[in-house]
XYZ file of C-alpha atoms in Angstrom:
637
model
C 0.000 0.000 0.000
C 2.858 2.467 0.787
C 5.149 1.349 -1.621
C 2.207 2.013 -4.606
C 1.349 5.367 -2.766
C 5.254 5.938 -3.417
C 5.005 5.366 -6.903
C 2.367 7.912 -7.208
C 4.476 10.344 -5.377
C 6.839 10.099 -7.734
C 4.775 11.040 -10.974
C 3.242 13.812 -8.497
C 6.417 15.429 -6.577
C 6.117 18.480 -8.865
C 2.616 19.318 -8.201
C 2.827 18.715 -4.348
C 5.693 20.995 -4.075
C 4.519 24.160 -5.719
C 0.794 22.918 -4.161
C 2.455 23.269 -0.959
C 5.028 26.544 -0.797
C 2.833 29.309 -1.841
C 3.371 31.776 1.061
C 5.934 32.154 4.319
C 3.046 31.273 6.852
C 0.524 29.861 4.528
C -0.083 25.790 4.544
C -0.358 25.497 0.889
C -4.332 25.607 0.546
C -7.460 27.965 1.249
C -7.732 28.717 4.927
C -10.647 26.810 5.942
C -13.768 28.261 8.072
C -15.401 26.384 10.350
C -19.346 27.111 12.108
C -20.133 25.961 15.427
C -20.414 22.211 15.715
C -18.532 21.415 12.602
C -16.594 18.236 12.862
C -12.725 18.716 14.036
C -10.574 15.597 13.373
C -7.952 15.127 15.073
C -4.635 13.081 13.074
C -2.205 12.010 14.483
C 2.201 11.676 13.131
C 5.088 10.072 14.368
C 6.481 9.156 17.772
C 10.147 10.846 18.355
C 12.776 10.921 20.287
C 15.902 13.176 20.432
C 17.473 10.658 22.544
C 17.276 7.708 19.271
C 16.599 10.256 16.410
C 14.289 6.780 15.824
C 10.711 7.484 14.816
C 7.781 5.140 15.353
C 4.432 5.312 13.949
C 1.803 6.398 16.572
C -0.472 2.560 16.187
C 3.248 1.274 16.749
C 2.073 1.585 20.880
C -1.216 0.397 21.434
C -3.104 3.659 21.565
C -7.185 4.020 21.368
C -7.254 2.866 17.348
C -10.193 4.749 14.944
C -12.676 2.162 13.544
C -10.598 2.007 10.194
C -6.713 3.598 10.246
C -6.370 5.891 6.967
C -2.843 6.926 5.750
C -2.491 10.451 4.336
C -1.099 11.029 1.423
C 2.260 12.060 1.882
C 4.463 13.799 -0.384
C 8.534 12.616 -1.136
C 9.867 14.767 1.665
C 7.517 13.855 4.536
C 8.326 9.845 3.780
C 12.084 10.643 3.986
C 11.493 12.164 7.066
C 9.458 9.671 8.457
C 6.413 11.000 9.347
C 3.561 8.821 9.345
C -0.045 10.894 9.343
C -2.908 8.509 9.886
C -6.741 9.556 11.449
C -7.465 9.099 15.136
C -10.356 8.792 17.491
C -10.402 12.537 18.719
C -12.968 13.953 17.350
C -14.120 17.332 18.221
C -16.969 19.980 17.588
C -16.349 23.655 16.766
C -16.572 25.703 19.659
C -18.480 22.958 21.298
C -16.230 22.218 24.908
C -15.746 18.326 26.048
C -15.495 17.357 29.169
C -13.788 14.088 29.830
C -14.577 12.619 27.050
C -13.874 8.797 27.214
C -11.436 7.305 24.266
C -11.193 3.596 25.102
C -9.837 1.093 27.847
C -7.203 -1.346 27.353
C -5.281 -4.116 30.000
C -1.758 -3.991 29.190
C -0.183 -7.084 28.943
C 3.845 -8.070 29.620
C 4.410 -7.375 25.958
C 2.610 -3.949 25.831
C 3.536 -2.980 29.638
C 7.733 -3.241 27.907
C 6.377 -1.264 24.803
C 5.237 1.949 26.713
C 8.134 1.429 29.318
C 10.816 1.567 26.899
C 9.388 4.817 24.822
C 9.142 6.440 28.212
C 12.457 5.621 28.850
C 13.514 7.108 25.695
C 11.328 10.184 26.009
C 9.254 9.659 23.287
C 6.835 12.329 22.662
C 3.193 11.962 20.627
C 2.822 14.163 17.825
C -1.121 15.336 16.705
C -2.150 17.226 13.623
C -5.315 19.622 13.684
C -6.176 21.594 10.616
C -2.410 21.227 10.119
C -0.847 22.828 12.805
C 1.147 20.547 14.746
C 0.231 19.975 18.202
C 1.897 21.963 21.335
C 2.727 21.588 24.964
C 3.168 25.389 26.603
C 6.000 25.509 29.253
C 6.186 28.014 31.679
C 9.800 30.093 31.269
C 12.046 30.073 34.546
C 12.881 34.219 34.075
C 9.292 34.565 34.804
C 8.021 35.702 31.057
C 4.528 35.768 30.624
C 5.176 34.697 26.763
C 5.273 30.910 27.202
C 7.747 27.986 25.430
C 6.283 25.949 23.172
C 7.456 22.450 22.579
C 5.986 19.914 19.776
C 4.356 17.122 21.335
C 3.484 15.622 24.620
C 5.431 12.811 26.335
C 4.322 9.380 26.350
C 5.045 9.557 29.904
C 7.347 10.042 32.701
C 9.707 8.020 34.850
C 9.646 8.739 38.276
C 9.274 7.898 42.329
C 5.699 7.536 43.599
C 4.561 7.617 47.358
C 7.623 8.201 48.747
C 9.218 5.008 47.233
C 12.879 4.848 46.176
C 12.326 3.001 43.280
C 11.593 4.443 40.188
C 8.496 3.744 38.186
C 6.598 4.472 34.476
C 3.640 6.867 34.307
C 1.758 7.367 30.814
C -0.132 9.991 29.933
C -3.869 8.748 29.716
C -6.052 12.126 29.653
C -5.220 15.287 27.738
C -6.580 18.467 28.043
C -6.833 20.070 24.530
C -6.677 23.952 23.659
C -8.011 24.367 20.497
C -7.359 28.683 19.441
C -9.852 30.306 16.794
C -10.066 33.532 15.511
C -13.258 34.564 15.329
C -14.865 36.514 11.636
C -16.432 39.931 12.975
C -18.946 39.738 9.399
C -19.712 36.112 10.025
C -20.236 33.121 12.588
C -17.286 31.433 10.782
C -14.128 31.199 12.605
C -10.417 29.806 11.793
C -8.500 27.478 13.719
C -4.952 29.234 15.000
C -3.770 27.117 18.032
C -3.611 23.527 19.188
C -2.647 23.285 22.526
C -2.775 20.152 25.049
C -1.526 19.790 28.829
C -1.024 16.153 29.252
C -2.113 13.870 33.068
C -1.477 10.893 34.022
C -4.166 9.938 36.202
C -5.298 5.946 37.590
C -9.576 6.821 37.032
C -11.455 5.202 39.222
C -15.398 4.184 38.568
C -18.140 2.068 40.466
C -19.042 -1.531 39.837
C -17.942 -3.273 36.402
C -16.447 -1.753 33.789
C -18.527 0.129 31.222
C -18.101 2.994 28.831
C -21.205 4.586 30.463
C -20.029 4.638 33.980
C -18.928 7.861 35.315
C -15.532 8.384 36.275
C -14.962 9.229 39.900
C -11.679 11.207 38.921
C -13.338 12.582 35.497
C -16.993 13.524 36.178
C -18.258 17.009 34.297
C -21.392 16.869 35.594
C -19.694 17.009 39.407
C -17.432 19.428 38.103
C -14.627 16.611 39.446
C -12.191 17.649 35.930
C -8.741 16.434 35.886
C -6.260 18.795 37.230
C -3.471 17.237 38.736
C -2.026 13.732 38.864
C -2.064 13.020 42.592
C -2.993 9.255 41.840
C -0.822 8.621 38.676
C -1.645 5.676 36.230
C 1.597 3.255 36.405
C 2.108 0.987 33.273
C 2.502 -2.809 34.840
C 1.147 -5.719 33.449
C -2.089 -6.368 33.928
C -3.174 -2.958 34.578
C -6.177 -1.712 33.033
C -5.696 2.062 31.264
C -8.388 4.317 30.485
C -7.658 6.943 27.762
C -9.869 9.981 28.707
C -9.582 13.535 26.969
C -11.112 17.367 27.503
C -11.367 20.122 24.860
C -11.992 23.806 25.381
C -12.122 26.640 22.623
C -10.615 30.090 23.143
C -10.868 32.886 21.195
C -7.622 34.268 19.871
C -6.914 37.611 18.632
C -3.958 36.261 16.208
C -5.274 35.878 12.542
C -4.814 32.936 10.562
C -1.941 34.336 8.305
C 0.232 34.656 11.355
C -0.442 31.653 13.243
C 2.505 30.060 12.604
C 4.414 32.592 14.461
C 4.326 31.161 17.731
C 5.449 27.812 16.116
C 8.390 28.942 14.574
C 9.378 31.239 17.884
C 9.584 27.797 19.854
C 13.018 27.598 20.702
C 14.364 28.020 24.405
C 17.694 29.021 23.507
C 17.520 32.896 22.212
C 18.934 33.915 18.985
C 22.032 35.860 19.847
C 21.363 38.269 16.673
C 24.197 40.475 18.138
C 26.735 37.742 18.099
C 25.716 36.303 14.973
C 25.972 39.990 12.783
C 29.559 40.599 14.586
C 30.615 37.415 12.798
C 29.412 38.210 10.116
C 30.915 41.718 10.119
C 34.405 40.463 11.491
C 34.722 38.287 8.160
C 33.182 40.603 5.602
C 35.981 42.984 6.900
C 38.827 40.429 7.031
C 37.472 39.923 3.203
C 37.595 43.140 2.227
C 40.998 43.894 4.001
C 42.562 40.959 1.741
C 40.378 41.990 -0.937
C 42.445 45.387 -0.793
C 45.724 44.060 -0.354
C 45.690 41.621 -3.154
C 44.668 44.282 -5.524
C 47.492 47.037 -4.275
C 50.067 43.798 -4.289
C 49.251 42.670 -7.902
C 48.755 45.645 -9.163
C 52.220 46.587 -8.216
C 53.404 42.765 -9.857
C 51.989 43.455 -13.034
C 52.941 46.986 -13.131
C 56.997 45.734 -12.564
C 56.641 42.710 -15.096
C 55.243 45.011 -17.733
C 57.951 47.677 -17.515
C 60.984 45.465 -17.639
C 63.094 45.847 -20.646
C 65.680 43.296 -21.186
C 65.643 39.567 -21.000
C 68.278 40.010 -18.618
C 66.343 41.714 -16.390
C 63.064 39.251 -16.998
C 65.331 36.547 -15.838
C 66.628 37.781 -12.838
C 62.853 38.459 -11.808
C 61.402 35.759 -9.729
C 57.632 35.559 -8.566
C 54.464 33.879 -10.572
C 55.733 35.109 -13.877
C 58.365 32.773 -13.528
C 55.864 29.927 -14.440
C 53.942 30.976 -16.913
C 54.611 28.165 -18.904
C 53.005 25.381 -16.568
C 50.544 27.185 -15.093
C 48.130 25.851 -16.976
C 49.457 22.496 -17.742
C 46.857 19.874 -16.849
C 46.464 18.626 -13.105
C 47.333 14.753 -12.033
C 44.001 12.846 -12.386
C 42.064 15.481 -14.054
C 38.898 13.591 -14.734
C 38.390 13.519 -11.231
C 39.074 16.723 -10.858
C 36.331 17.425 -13.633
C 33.537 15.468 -12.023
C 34.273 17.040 -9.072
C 33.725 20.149 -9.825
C 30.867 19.383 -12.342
C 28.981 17.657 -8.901
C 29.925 21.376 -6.975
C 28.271 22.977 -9.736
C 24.902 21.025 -9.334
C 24.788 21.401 -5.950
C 25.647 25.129 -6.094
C 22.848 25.356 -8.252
C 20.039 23.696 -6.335
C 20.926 25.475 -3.015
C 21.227 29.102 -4.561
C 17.395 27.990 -6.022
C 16.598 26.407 -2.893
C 17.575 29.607 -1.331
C 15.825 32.262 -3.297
C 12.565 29.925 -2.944
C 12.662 29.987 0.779
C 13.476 33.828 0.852
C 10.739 34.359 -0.832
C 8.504 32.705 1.063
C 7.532 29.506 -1.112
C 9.306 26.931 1.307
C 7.457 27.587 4.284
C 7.767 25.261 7.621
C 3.853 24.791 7.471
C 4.107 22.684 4.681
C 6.214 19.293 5.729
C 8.823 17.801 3.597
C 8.121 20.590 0.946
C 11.871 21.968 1.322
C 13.649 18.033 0.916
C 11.138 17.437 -2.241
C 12.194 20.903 -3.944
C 15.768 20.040 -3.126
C 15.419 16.364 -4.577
C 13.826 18.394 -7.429
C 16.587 20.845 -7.953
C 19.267 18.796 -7.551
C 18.033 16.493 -10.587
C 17.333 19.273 -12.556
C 20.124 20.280 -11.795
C 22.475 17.475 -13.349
C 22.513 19.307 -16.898
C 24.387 21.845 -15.717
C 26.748 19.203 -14.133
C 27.133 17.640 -17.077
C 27.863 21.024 -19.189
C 30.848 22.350 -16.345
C 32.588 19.002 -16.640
C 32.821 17.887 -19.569
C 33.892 22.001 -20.325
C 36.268 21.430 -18.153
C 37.436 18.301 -19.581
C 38.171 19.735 -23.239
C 40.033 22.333 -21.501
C 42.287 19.878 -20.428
C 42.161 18.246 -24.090
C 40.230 15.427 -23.313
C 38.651 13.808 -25.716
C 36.269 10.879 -24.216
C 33.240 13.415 -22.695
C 30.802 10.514 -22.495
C 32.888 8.498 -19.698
C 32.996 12.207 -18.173
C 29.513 12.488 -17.908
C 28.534 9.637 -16.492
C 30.852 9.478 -13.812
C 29.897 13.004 -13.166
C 26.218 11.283 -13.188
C 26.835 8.196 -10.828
C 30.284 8.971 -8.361
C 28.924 11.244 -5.716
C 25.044 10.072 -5.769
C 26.537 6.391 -5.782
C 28.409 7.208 -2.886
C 25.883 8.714 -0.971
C 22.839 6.139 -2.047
C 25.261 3.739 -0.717
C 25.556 5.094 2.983
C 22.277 6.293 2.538
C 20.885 2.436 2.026
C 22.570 0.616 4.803
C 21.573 3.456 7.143
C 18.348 2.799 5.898
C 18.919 -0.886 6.946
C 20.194 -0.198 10.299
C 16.806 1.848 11.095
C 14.701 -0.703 9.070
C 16.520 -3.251 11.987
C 14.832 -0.963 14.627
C 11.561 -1.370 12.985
C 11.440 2.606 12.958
C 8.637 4.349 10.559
C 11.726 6.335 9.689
C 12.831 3.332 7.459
C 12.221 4.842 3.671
C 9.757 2.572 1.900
C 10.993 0.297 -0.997
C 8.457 2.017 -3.710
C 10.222 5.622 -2.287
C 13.580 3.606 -3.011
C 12.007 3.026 -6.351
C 11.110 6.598 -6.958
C 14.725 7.774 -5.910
C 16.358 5.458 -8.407
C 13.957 6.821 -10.938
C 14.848 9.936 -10.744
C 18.089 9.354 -10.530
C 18.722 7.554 -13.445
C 15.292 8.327 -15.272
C 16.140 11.852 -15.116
C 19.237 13.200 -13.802
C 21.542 10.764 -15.634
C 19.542 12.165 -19.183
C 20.054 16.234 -18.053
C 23.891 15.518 -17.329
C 24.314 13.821 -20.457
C 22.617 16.209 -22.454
C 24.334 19.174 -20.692
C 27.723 17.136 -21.424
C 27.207 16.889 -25.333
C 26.134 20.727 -25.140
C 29.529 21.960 -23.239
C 31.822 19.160 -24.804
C 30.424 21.009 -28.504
C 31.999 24.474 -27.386
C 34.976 25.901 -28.064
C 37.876 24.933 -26.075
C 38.819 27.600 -22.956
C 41.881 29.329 -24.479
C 44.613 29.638 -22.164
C 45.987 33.079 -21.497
C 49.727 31.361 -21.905
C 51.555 28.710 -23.973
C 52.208 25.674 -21.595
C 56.295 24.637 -22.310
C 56.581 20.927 -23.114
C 59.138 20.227 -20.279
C 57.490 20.676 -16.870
C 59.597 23.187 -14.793
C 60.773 22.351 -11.507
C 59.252 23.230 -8.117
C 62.158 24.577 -6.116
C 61.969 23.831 -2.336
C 58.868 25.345 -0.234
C 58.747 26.811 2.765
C 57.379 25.028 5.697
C 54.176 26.949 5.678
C 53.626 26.551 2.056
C 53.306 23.130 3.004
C 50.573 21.113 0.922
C 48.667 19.688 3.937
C 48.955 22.930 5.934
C 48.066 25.377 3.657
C 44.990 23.304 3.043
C 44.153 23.028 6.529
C 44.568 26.617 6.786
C 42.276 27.523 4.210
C 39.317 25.718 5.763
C 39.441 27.758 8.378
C 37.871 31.235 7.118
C 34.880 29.597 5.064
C 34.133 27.399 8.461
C 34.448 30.053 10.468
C 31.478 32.370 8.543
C 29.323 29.705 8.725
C 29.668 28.108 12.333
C 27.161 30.089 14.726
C 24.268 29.434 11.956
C 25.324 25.602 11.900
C 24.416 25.387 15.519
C 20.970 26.576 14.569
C 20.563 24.217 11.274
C 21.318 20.935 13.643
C 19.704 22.379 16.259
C 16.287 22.086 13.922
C 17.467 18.850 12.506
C 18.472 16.528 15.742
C 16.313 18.518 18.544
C 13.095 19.160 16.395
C 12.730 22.212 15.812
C 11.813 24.336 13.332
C 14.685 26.668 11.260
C 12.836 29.487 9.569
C 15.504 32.564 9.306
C 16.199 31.804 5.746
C 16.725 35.373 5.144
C 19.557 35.272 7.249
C 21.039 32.111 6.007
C 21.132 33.560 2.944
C 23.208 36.240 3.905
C 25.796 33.473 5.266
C 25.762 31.753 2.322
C 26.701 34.645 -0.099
C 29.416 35.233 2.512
C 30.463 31.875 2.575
C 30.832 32.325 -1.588
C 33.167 35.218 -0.880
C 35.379 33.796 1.776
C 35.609 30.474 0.199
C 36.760 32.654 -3.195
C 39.413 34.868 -1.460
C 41.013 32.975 0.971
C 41.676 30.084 -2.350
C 42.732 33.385 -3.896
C 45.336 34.497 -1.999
C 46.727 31.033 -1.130
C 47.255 30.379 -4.902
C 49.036 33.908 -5.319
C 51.481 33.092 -2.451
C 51.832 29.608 -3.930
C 52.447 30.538 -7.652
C 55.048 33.008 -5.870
C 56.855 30.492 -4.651
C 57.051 29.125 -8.002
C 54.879 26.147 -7.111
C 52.296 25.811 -10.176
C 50.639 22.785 -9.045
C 47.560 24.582 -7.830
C 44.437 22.688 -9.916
C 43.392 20.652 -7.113
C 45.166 22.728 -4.171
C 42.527 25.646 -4.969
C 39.723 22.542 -4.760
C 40.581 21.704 -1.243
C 41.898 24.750 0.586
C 38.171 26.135 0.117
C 37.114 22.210 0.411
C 39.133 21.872 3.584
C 36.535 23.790 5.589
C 33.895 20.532 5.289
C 36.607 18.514 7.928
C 35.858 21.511 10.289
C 32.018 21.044 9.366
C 32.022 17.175 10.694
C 34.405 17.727 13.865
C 31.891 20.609 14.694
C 29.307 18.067 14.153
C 30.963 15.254 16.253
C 31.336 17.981 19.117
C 27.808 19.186 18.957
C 27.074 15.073 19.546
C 28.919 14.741 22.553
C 27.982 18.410 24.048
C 24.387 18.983 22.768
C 22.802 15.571 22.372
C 22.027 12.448 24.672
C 22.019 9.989 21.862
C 22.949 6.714 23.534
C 22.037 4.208 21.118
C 24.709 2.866 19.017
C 22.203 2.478 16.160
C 21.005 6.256 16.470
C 25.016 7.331 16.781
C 25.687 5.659 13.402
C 22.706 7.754 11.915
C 24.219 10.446 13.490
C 27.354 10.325 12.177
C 26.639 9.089 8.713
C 24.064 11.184 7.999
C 26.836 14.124 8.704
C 29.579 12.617 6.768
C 27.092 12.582 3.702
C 26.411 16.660 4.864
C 30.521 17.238 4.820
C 30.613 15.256 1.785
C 28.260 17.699 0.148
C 29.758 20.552 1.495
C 33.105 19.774 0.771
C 32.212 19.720 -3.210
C 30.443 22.495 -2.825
C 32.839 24.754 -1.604
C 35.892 23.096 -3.333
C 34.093 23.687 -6.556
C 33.739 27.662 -5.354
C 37.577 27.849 -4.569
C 38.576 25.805 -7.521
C 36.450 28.726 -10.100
C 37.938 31.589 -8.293
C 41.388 30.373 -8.437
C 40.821 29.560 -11.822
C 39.026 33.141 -12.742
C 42.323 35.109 -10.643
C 45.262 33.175 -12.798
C 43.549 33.261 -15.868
C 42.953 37.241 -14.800
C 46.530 37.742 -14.302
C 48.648 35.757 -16.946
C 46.570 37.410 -19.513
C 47.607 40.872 -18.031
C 51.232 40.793 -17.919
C 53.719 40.866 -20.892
C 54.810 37.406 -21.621
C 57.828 37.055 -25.481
């Protein structure tokens, strides 16, 4: 059933991800209006964890189950994500308040009694869909704010000591008391829906006699005004204990209007922004940027300037500097074809992240919408693959190759090879766990559609296109007898100036990374793409300048081996990206799980991966743009 709904995903990804980005705070459709005593139904998503990054579907724990479970349709994003949107038994009435409603009763059994223990060990929390908003528990802050903090979900329970007992014992949530926010239409009766709230109890109900579904609850009756409040007499989770799932609902009218009610959503985060902190960095590197910017220009400047006005060949040959090799600057790198598909793979990824970016500035990638940002990126980046195919197989004639077929498809299997591979037997690991979060065979099917139905086409085609252009002329004939690197200093050392070039690049884009795996391993949701946007174009202009002036110090030296040194100085900065990432596991996270580490860590090696192409390919075009730039300025018999 999923695997055909997969399939149909895959014919429809284009549709669901314009039907679902048009507008910053709107969910993709027509806000809906509801009257009094219109029917409210309730769905309900995943179960997750930050401690196992592991989700679960919600019928995975023996909840109160509808009369027939109905999937939604899901678009390609939401399935990679794992979420898992199915109908429930909470059903509500517009503006109509319920008082302790009663959902079902169930006696756990050993089997079940381990099931709810162990996702209460792990802190799993329930997550509920109404009128697509996700579902919120408000926390009181600790500095006293009246403003609330709003986390998604509600625990499956808690783990603690009960009647002055040392030993610890497992308490599920069994009654909820739901907020449901409207704003009300002055003109009309109508209203929208702009809040889901719950506060979740965990309370052993009591009743008289045998059990039936019309017997009044002694610690739930609305019509003795006994509500649920508090949890004095908790309901443990043993076996053989029978659980009664009760709920509430009240409506309150809100005076926040449906356009904006995804700003308390998106304002859920504990830790504040440190917008000061963030725009000093950002500041500090633009000027470090433009303070090399200035000196490279006044230094070659002054270079080209002395070349030009020498006079004798005497004089040309007591010179030393980059002039010196003009005739193997351009001579072709060691293992070029790598070198092409490299930087034909940094191309396509620059390419769907700058269109990525400008959709979500805009406002057509907005949070409301789930999985919409991963299926436009899926999009993109197979869209993408003609103008992967066009940079590297360009490339490659530069370098007077003449096979641009075995170009292009390299260029159109290395890199997503690589990461399908880690990508499936991570897959397999969370399939093992019997986690929702395990991506469907038909969505496996879809991927490898794509991939080769249309991505492995585009690069082709964009690989014929550049491989029929003229050759790149260089600037300066290439001498037939390589010249010989004299000795380098120590800190023109390969390995170290590589190392040293990461550093910039990282450091411009550090403080925001915090943020983007804050949203991705703590759910939460990252919606300053404004801001990110900013960091990327400075990450494009530290990435370019620091490759820059390590290539002019190098060709100074007379070292002209700089074709794949410009690739990884700027690449360098992606080792800085995954030792940030193994730091943020050991000082932000409680992962304990070996499974959920591997995740972890493999899903940010694929992330450093990408990044590292990404900005190799940036350095690699700058460094490429400033010696073509200079050699063509200077006087060369």
């Amino acid at each position: 059933m999923r695997s055909s709904r997969s399939l149909a995903v895959l014919c429809l990804t284009v549709l669901l991800s314009i039907h679902g980005g048009w507008g910053f705070y709107l969910p993709g459709v027509a806000p809906e209006d509801f009257q009094r005593g219109d029917e409210l139904k309730v769905k309900v998503n995943k179960l997750t964890s930050i401690k196992t990054q592991l989700p679960y579907s919600y019928y995975s724990l023996p909840f109160c189950l509808p009369e027939k479970i109905i999937d939604s349709a899901e678009n390609l994003g939401e399935v990679l994500r794992g979420d898992r949107i199915e109908n429930s038994p909470y059903v509500f009435k517009m503006r109509e308040p319920q008082l302790c409603n009663v959902l079902c009763r169930i006696i756990l059994d050993a089997k079940t009694s381990k099931e709810f223990k162990e996702k209460i060990d792990d802190e799993y929390r329930v997550n509920m869909i109404l009128d697509n908003l996700p579902l919120v528990v408000p926390v009181e802050r600790l500095d006293h704010d009246p403003t609330p903090i709003y986390q998604l979900g509600f625990h499956v329970g808690v783990k603690g000591q009960y009647m002055n007992t040392k030993e610890e014992r497992h308490f599920i949530y069994n009654h909820l008391s739901f907020v449901v926010k409207y704003h009300k239409d002055i003109q009309s009766d109508s209203a929208r829906i702009v809040g889901f709230e719950v506060k979740p109890f965990s309370v052993r109900h009591e009743y008289e006699g045998d059990w039936n579904e019309k017997n009044r609850l002694k610690t739930c009756d609305p019509h003795a005004k006994q509500l649920v409040t508090n949890s004095n007499n908790p309901q443990e989770v043993e076996d053989n204990k029978e659980i009664i799932f009760t709920y509430d609902v009240d409506f309150q009218e809100s005076p926040v209007k449906w356009a904006s009610r995804w700003d308390t959503y998106l304002l859920m985060s504990d830790d504040q922004i440190h917008w000061f902190s963030i725009v000093n960095s950002l500041m500090i590197v633009l000027f470090l940027s433009g303070m090399v910017a200035m000196i490279m220009l006044r230094t070659l400047y002054r270079d080209i300037s002395r070349y030009n006005e020498l006079e004798t060949q005497e004089e040309a040959q007591e010179e030393t500097g980059w002039k010196l090799v003009h005739g193997d600057v351009f001579r072709p790198p060691v293992n070029s074809d790598l070198l092409c598909v490299y930087v034909g793979t940094g191309v396509q990824f620059f390419g769907m992240i700058l269109v990525t970016m400008i959709f979500a500035v805009l406002g057509f990638l907005s949070p409301s919408n789930r999985g919409s940002l991963m299926t436009v990126m899926l999009l993109l980046w197979v869209f993408m693959g003609l103008f992967a195919g066009y940079a590297s197989t360009r490339l490659f004639k530069m370098f007077k190759g003449l096979e641009w077929k075995r170009i292009a498809l390299r260029t159109a299997l290395m890199f997503p090879a690589t990461v399908f591979a880690v990508f499936f037997v991570l897959n397999a690991l969370i399939w093992g766990q019997k986690s929702s979060g395990a991506v469907p065979f038909g969505t496996m099917f879809a991927l490898v559609v794509l991939w080769f139905g249309i991505s492995v086409p585009l690069i082709f085609v964009g690989g014929y296109v550049g491989f029929k252009k003229p050759a790149i002329e260089d600037p300066v004939k290439t001498n037939k007898i390589p010249r010989q690197i004299p000795e380098q200093a120590w800190y023109m050392n390969p390995v170290f100036s590589i190392l040293i070039g990461g550093i910039l690049p990282f450091g411009a884009v550090f403080i925001e990374l915090f943020f983007i795996l804050t949203s991705i391993w703590l759910n939460q949701f990252y919606y300053i793409f404004g801001f990110l946007f900013i960091v990327f174009i400075i990450l494009l202009i530290t990435c370019a300048e620091i490759t820059i002036v390590l290539c002019y110090f190098q060709l100074c030296s007379e070292d002209y081996l700089w074709w794949w040194r410009s690739y990884l100085t700027a690449g360098s900065s992606a080792l800085y990206l995954f030792l940030y990432a193994a730091f943020y596991f050991f000082t932000k996270l409680e992962i304990t799980k070996p499974v959920s580490g591997m995740l972890y860590f493999g899903y940010m090696l694929i992330a450093s991966y990408a990044f590292f192409v990404l900005t190799g390919t940036i350095g690699f075009y700058a460094c490429l743009w400033f010696t073509r730039l200079i050699y063509s300025s200077v006087k060369i018999d």
